[in-house]
Short mmCIF file of C-alpha atoms and ligand atoms in Angstrom, two decimals:
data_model
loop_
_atom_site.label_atom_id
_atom_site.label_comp_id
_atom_site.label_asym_id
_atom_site.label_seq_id
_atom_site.Cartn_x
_atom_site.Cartn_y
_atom_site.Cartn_z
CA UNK A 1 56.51 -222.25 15.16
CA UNK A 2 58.07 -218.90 15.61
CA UNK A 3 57.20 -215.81 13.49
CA UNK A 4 60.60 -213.93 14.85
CA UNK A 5 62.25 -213.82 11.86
CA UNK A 6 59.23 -211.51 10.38
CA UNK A 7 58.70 -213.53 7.20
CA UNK A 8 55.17 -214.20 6.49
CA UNK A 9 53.58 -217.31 5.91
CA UNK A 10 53.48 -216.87 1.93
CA UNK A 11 55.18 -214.49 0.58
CA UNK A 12 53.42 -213.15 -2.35
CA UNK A 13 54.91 -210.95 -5.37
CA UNK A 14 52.49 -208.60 -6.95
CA UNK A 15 51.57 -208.49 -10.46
CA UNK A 16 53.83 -206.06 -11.85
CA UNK A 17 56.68 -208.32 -9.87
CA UNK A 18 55.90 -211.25 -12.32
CA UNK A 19 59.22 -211.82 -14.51
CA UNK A 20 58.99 -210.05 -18.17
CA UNK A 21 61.84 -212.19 -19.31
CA UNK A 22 63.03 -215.51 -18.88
CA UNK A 23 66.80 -216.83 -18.10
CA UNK A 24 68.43 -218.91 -20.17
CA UNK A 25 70.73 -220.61 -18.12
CA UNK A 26 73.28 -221.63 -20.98
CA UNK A 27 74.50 -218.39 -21.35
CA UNK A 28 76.42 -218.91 -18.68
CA UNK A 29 77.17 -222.51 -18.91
CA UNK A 30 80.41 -222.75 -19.85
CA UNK A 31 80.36 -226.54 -21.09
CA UNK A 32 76.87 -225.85 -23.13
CA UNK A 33 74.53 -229.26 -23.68
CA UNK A 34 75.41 -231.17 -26.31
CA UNK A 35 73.39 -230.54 -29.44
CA UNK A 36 70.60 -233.04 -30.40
CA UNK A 37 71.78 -235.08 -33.47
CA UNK A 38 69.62 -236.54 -36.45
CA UNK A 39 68.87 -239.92 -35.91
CA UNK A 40 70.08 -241.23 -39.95
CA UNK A 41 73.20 -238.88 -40.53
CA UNK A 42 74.53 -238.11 -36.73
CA UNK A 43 74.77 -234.55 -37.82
CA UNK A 44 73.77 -231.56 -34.91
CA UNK A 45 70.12 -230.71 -36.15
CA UNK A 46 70.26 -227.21 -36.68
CA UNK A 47 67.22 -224.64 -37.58
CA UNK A 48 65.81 -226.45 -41.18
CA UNK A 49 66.18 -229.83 -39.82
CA UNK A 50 63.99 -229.21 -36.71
CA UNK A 51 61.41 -227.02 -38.75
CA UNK A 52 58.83 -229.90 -39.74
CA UNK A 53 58.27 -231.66 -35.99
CA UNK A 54 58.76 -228.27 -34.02
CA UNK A 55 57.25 -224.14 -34.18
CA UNK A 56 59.52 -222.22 -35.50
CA UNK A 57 60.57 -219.36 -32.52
CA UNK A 58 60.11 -222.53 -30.24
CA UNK A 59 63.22 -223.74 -32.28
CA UNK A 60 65.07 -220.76 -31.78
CA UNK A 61 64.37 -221.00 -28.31
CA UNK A 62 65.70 -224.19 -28.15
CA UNK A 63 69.17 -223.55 -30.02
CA UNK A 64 70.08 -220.60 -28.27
CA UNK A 65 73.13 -221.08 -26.02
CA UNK A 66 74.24 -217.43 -25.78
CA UNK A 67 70.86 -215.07 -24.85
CA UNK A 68 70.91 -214.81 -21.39
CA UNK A 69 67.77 -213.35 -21.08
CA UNK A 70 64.98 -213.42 -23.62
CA UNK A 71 61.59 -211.09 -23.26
CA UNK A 72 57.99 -212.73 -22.49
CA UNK A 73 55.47 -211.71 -25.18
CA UNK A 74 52.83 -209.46 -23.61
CA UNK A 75 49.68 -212.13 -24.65
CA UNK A 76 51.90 -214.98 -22.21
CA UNK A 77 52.30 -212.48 -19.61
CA UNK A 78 48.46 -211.82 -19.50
CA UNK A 79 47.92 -215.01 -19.34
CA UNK A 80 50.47 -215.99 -16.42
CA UNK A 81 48.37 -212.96 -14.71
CA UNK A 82 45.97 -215.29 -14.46
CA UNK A 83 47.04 -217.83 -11.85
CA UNK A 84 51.16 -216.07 -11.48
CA UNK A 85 53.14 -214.81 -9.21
CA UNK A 86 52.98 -218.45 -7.42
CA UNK A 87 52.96 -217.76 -3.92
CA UNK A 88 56.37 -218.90 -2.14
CA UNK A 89 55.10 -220.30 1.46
CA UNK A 90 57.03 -220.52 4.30
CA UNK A 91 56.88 -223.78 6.05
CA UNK A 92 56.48 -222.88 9.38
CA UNK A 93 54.05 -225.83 10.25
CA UNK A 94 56.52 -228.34 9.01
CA UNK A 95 58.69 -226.65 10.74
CA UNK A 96 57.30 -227.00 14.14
CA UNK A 97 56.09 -230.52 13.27
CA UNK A 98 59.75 -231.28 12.54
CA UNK A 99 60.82 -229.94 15.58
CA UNK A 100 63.87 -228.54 13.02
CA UNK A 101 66.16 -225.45 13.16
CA UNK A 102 66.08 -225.11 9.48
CA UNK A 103 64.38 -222.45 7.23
CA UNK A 104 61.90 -224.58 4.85
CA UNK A 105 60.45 -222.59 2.21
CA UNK A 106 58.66 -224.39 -0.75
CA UNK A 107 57.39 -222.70 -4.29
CA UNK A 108 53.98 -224.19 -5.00
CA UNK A 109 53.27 -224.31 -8.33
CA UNK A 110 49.68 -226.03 -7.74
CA UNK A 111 47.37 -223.24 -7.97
CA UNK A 112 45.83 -223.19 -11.55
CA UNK A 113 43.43 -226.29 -12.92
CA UNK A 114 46.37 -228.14 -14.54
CA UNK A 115 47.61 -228.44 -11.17
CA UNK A 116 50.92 -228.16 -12.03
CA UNK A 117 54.02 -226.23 -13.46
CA UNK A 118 53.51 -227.98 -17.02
CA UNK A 119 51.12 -224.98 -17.74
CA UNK A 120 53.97 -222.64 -17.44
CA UNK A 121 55.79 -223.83 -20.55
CA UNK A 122 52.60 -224.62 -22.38
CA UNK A 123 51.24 -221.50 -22.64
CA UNK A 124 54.21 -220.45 -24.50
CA UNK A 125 54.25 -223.40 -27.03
CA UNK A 126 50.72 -222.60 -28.07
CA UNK A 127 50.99 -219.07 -28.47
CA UNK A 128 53.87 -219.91 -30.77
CA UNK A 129 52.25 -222.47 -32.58
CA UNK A 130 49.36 -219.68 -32.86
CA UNK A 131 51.37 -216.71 -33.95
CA UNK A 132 52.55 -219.17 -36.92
CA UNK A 133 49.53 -219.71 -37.92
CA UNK A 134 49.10 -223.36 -37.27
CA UNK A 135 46.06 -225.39 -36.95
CA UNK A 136 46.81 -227.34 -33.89
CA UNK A 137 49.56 -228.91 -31.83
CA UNK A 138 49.57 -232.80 -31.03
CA UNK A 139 51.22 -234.14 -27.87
CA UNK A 140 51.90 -237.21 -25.48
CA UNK A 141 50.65 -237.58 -21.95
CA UNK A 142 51.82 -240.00 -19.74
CA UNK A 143 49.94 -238.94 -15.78
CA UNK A 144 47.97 -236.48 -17.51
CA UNK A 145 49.11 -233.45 -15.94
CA UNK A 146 50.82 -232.36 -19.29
CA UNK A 147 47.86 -233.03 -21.57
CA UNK A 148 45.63 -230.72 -19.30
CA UNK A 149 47.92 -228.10 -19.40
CA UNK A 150 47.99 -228.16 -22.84
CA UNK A 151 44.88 -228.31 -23.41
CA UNK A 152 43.77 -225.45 -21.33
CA UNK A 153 46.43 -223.44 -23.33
CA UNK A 154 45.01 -224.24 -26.56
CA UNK A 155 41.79 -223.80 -25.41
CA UNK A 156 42.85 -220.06 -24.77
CA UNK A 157 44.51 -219.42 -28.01
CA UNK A 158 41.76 -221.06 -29.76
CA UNK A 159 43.60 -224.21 -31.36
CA UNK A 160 43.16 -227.55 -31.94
CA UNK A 161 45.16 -229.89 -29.15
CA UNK A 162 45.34 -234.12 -30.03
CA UNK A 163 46.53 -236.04 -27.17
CA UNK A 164 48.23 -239.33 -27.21
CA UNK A 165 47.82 -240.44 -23.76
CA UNK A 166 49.23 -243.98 -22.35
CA UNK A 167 46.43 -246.48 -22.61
CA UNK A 168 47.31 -247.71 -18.52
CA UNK A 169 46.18 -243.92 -17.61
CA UNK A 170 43.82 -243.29 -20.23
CA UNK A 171 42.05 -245.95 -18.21
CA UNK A 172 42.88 -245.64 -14.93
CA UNK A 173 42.77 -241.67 -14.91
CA UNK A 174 38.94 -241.26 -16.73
CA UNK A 175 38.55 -238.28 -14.90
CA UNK A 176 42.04 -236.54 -16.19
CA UNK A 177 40.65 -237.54 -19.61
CA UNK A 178 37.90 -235.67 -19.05
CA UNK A 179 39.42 -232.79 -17.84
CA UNK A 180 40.69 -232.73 -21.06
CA UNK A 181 38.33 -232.98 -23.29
CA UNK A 182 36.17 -230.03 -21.51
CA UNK A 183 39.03 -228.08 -22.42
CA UNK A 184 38.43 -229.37 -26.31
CA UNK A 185 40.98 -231.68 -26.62
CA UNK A 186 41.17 -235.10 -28.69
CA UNK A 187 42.29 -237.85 -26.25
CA UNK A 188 43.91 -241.35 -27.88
CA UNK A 189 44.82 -243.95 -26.05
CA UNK A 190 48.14 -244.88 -27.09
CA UNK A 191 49.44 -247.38 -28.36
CA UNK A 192 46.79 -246.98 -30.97
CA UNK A 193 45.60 -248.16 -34.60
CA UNK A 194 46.12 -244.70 -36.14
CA UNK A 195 49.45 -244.44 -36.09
CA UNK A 196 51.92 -246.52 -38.08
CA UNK A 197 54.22 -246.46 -35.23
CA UNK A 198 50.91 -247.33 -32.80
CA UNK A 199 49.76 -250.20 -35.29
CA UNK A 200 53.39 -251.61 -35.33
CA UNK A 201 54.04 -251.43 -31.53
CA UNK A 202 50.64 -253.09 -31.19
CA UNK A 203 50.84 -256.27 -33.37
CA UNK A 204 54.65 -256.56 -31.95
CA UNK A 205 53.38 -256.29 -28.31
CA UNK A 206 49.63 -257.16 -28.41
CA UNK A 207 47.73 -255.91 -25.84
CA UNK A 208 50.43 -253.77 -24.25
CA UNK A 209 49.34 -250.88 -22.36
CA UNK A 210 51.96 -248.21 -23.54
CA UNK A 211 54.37 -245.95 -22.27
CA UNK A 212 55.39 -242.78 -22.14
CA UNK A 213 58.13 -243.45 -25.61
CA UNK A 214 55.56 -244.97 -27.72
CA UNK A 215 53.24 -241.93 -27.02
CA UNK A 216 55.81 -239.17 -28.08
CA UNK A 217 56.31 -241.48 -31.54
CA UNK A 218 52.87 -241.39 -32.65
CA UNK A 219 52.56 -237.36 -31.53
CA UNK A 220 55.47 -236.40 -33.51
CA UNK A 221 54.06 -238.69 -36.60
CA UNK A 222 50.76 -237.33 -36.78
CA UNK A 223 52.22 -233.70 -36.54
CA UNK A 224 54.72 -234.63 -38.94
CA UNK A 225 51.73 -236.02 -41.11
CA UNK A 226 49.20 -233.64 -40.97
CA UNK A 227 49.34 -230.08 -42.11
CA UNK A 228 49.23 -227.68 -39.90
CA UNK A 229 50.55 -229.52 -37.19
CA UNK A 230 53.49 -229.20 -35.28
CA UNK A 231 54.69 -231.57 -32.54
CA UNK A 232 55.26 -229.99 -28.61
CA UNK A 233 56.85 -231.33 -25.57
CA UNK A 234 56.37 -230.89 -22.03
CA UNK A 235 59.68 -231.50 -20.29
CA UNK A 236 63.10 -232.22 -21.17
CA UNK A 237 63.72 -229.62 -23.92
CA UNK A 238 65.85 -226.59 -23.04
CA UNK A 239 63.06 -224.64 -24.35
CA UNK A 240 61.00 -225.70 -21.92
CA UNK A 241 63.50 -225.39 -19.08
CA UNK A 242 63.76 -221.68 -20.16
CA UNK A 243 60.20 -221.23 -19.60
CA UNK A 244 59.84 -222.74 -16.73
CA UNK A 245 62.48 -220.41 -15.26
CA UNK A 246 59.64 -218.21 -14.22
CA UNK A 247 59.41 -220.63 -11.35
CA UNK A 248 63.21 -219.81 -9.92
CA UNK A 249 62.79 -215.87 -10.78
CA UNK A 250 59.88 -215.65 -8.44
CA UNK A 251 61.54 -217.58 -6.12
CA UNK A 252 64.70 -215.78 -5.74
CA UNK A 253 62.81 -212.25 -5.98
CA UNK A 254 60.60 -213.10 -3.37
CA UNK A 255 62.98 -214.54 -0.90
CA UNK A 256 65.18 -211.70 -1.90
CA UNK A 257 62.67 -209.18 -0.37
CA UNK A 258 63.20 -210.77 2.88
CA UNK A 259 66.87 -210.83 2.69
CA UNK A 260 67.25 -214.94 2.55
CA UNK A 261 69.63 -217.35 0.64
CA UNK A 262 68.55 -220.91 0.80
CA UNK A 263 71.44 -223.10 1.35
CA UNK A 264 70.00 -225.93 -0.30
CA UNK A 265 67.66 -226.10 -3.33
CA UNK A 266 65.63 -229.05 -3.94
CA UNK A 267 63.31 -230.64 -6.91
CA UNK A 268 62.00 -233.78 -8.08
CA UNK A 269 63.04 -234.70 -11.77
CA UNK A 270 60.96 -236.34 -14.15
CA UNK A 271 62.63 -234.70 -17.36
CA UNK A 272 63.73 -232.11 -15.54
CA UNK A 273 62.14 -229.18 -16.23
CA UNK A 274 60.35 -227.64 -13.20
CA UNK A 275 63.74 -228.39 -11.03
CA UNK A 276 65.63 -226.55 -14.17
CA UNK A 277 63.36 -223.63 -13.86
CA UNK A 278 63.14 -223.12 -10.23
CA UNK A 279 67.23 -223.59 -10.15
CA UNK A 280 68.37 -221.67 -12.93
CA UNK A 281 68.83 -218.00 -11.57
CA UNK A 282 70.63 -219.67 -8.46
CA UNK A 283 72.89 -221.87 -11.26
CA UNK A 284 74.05 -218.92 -12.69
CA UNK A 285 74.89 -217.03 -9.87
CA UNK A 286 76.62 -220.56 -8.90
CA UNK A 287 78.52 -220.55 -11.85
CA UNK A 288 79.41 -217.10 -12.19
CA UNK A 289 80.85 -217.54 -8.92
CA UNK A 290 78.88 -214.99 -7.22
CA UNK A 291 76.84 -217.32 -4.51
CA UNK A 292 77.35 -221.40 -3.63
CA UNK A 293 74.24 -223.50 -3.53
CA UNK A 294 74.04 -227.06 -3.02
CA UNK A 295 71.56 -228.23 -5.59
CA UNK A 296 70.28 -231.64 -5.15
CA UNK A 297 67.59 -233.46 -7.81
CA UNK A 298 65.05 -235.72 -6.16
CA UNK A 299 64.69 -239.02 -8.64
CA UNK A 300 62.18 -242.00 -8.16
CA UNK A 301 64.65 -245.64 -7.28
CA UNK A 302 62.29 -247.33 -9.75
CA UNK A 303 64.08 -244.53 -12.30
CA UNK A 304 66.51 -243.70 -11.69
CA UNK A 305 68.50 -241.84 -14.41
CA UNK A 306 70.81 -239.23 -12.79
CA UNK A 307 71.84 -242.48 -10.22
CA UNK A 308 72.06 -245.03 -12.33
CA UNK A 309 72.14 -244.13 -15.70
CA UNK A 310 74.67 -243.53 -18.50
CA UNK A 311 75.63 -240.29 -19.96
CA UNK A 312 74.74 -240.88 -23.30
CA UNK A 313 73.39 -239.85 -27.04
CA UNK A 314 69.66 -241.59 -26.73
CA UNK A 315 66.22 -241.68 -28.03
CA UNK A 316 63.63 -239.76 -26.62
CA UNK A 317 61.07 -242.02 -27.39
CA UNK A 318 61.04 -245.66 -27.89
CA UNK A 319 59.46 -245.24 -31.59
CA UNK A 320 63.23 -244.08 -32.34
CA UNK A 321 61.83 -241.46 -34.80
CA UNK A 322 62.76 -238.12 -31.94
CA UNK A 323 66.42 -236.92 -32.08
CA UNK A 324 69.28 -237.80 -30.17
CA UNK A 325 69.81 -236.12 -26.78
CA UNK A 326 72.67 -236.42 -24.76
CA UNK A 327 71.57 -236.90 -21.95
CA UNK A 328 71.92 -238.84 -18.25
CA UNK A 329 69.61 -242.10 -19.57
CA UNK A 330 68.60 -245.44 -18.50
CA UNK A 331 67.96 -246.55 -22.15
CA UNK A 332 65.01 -245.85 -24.41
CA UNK A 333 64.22 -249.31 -24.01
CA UNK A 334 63.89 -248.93 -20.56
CA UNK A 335 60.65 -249.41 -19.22
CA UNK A 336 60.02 -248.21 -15.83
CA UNK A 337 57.91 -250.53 -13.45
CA UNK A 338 54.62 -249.29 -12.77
CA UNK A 339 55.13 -246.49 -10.53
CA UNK A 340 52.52 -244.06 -9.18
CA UNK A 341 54.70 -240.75 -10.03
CA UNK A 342 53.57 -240.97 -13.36
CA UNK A 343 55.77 -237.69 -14.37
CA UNK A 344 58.86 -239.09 -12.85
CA UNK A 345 58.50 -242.07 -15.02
CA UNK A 346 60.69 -241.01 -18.27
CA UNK A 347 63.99 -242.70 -18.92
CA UNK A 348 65.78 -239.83 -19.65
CA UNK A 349 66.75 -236.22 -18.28
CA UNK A 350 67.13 -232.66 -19.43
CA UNK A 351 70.39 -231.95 -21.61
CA UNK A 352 71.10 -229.25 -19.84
CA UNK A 353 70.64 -230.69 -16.24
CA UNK A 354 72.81 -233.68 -16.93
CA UNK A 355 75.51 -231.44 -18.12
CA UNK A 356 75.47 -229.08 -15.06
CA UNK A 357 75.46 -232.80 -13.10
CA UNK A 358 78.09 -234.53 -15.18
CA UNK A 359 80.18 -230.93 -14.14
CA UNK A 360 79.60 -231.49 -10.83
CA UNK A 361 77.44 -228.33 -10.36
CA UNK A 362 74.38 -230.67 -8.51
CA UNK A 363 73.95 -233.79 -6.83
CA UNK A 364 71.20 -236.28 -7.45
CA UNK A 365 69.73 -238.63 -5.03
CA UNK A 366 67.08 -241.57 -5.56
CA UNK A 367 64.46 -242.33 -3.35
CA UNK A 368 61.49 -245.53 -2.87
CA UNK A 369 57.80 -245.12 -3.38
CA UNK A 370 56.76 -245.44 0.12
CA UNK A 371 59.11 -242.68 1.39
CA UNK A 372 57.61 -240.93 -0.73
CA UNK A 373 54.17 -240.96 0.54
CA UNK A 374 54.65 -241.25 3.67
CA UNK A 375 56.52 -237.72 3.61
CA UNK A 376 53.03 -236.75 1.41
CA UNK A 377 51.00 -237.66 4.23
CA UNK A 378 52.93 -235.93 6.72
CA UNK A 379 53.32 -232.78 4.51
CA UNK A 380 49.00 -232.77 3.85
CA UNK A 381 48.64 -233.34 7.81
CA UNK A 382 50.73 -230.36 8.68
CA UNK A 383 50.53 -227.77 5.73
CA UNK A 384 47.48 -228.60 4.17
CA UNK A 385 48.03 -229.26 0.57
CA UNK A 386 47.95 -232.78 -0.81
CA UNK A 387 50.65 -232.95 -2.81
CA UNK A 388 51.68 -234.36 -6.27
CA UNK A 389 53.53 -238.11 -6.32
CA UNK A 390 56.44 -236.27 -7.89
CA UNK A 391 56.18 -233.10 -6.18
CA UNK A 392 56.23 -235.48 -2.92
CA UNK A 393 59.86 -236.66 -3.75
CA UNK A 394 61.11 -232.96 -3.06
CA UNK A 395 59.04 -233.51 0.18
CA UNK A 396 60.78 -236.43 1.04
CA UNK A 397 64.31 -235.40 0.77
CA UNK A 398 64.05 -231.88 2.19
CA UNK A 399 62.16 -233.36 5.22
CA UNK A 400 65.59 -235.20 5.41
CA UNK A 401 67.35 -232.55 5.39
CA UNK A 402 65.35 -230.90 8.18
CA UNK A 403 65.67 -233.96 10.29
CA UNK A 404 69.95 -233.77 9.86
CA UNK A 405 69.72 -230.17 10.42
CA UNK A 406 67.92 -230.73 13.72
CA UNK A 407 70.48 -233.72 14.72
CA UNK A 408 73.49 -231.32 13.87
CA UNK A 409 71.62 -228.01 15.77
CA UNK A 410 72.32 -226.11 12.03
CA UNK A 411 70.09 -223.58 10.76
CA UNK A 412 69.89 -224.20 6.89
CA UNK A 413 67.42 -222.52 4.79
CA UNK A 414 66.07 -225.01 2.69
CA UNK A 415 63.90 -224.45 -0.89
CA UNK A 416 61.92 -227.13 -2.49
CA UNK A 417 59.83 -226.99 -5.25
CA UNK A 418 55.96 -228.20 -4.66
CA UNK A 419 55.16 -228.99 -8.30
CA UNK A 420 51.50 -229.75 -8.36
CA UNK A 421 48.60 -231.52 -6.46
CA UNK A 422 47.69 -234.79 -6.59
CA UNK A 423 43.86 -235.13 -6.79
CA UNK A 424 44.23 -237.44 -9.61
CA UNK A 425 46.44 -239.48 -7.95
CA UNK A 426 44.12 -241.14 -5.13
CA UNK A 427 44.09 -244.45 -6.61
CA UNK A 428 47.89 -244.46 -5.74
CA UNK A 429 47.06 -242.77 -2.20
CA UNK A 430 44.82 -245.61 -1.20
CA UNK A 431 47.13 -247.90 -1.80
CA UNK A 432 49.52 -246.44 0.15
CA UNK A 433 46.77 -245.98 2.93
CA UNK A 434 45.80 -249.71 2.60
CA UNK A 435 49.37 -250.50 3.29
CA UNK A 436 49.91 -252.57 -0.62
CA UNK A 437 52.25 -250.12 -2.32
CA UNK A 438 55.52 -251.83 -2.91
CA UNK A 439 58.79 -250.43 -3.90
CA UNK A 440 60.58 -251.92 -6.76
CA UNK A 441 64.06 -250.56 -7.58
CA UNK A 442 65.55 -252.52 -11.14
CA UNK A 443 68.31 -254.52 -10.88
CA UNK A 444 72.01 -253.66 -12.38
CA UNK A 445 71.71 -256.95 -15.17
CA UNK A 446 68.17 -255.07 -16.58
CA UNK A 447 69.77 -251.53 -16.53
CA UNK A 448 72.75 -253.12 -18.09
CA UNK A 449 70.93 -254.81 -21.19
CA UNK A 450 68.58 -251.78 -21.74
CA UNK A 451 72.59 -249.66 -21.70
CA UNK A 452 73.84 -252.76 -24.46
CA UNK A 453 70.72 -251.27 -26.80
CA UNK A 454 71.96 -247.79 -26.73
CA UNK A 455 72.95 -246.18 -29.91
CA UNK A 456 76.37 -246.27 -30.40
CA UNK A 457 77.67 -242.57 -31.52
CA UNK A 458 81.62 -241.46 -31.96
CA UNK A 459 82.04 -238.14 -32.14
C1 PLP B 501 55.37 -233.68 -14.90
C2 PLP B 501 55.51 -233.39 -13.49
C3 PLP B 501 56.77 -233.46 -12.85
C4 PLP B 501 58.03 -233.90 -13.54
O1 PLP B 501 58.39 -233.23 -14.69
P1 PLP B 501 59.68 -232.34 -14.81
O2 PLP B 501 59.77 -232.00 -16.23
O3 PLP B 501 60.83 -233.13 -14.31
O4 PLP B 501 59.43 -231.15 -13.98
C5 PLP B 501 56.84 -233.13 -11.52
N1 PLP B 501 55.76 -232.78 -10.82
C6 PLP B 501 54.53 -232.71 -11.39
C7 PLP B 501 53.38 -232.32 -10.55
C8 PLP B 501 54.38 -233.00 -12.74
O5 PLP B 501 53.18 -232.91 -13.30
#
């Protein structure tokens, strides 16, 4: 460990530092994400189409292509005050454990009781759904690390939160379920009999134990169905990418105090969201041709969309009631073996990360299960925090980066984003302890008949 370089071991912004707007990174994109399309006509959904599943400045939000940067209302800000500016820490342990030239430097987003980023965007979608004047906000929740968020957030604004959450976790995870409903939510386990969707997927697939696409169908109908309601996501979306840009902001300001430029920026990708918010601000300055990063996304092998998938109009949810996204996807259809990075478990991506990948503006790489943990492990031992599954698949591929840096003798400066914790996730720690978690990667015939079930859509 050496402290020569005079950068402390977290490197904290002060409150006044925390970002009063966020960057939207499609202003600068010059191929922008293709627009999502309604379902029955194949038309772009513009502003009135949207308006019954989403809040209204949530929609703007999420149409915008051309504001680069668009201001944080004073009542979020407070609120990010809270558990924001997320320290940026310095590796050095790692480092030394390593025995690595490189410059690791991770943004831990861990620190507040969702114990993860997710809170970041949904503070903003409840005070929206607030300032309209809505009753309540009904989601999905697959791990359950979107679900608390959302709940806490509604719990501070003081409206009501429904949560569909996949029957496997709803009983696996009592505890996250709990967490939730101290924070006044309404947790269903999903597939359920209130839905038509849920009473349909049951009687076709009886005792099934969900996933994340049959959740998102029965949110989006009861919102649709009740008034007062309005539907909210917590990845994918380019709204929430935008939010979650807070995460790169900080970044870059605080390593910018210090006078570093990571050469490589690294993030796990469920739906893409955290790694589109902590890359964003280095994106643009990538496409603007100001700076060069190398930009890799960190996706489980047991889903692996960016690797494997097709670049495609798709569902977002198996229900096939959700636009279509164009998007890097393995198939609605697809349903991902039981893997214990819940979050990572989605069969699509971001819009606007698989257009900056189809441009060849990042790279993507998949990685197995065990990896995974075993760079968790060795991450806890050394710098303390026990990480998140998915946060862990950052871990695991800027370790490896560490390692070729130390077989080559180069000094990279490496960023990763730490997502969240993982003290939900023990049941999936012990069996990595006990030596019984298995990798299973999907072969190219099942990828290939979930691809024959996509929509086809000529444009
Ligand atoms: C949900 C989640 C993810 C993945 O979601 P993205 O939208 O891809 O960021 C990653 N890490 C943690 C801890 C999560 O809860």
């Amino acid at each position: 460990m050496s402290y020569d370089d005079k950068i402390p071991y977290k490197i904290y912004l002060s409150e006044d530092e925390i970002p009063k707007q966020w960057y939207n990174v499609r202003a600068d994109m010059k191929n922008k994400p293709a627009p999502l399309l309604n379902p029955a006509t194949l038309k772009p959904m513009g502003y009135e189409d949207l308006r019954s599943v989403f809040c209204d400045e949530l929609i703007k939000q999420e149409l915008d292509d051309t504001t680069a940067y668009i201001d944080i209302p004073g009542e979020i800000l407070d609120f990010y005050k809270m558990y924001r500016p997320s320290p940026l820490v310095r590796a050095y342990c790692l480092e030394k454990a390593l025995d690595t030239p490189a410059k690791i430097y991770y943004k831990f987003e861990g620190n507040n009781t969702s114990g993860s980023h997710k809170l970041n965007s949904a503070i903003v979608q409840a005070y929206y759904a607030k300032k309209q004047g809505l009753k309540g906000v009904t989601t999905e929740t697959g791990a359950g690390q979107w679900g608390t968020a959302l709940s806490m957030a509604s719990a501070y604004f003081g409206i009501d939160c429904k949560v569909y959450m996949v029957k496997v976790s709803y009983e696996q995870k009592p505890f996250r379920r709990e967490v939730m409903r101290t924070y006044g939510a309404s947790v269903t386990p999903s597939p359920s009999m209130e839905t038509e969707i849920g009473r349909k997927i049951n009687a076709e697939h009886p005792g099934t134990t969900g996933s994340l696409g049959c959740a998102i169908s029965e949110a989006v109908e009861v919102a649709t169905k009740t008034e007062g309601y309005r539907y909210v996501l917590g990845s994918v979306l380019n709204q929430v990418l935008l939010h979650q840009t807070v995460i790169g902001l900080e970044a870059k300001a605080a390593l910018e105090k210090y006078g570093v430029k990571p050469d490589v920026i690294i993030g796990c990708a469920g739906g893409g969201s955290n790694l589109g918010g902590l890359i964003s601000p280095f994106m643009g300055e990538k496409i603007r041709g100001e700076q060069d990063y190398r930009i890799v996304a960190v996706e489980p092998a047991s889903c692996p969309s960016f690797t494997r998938g097709k670049f495609a109009y798709d569902f977002c949810d198996t229900g096939m009631v959700c636009p279509l996204a164009k998007m890097y996807t393995l198939g609605s259809n697809f349903i991902p073996s039981a893997s214990h990075a819940g979050g990572l478990r989605y069969h699509g991506m971001s819009p606007i990360l698989s257009q900056l990948y189809h441009d060849g503006l990042m790279e993507a790489v998949s990685v197995e299960q065990t990896s995974v943990f075993a760079a968790a492990q060795q991450f806890a031992r050394v710098e303390g925090i026990l990480p998140a599954p998915e946060s862990s698949h950052a871990i695991r591929v800027a370790i490896d980066e560490a390692l070729k840096c130390k077989e080559t003798g180069e000094e990279k400066t490496i960023l990763f984003g730490l997502t969240g914790t993982g003290y939900f996730d023990m049941v999936a720690y012990q069996k990595f302890n006990d030596g019984e978690m298995s990798d299973y990667i999907p072969t190219d015939d099942e990828l290939q008949k979930s691809f024959e079930r996509l929509r086809k859509v000529d444009l």
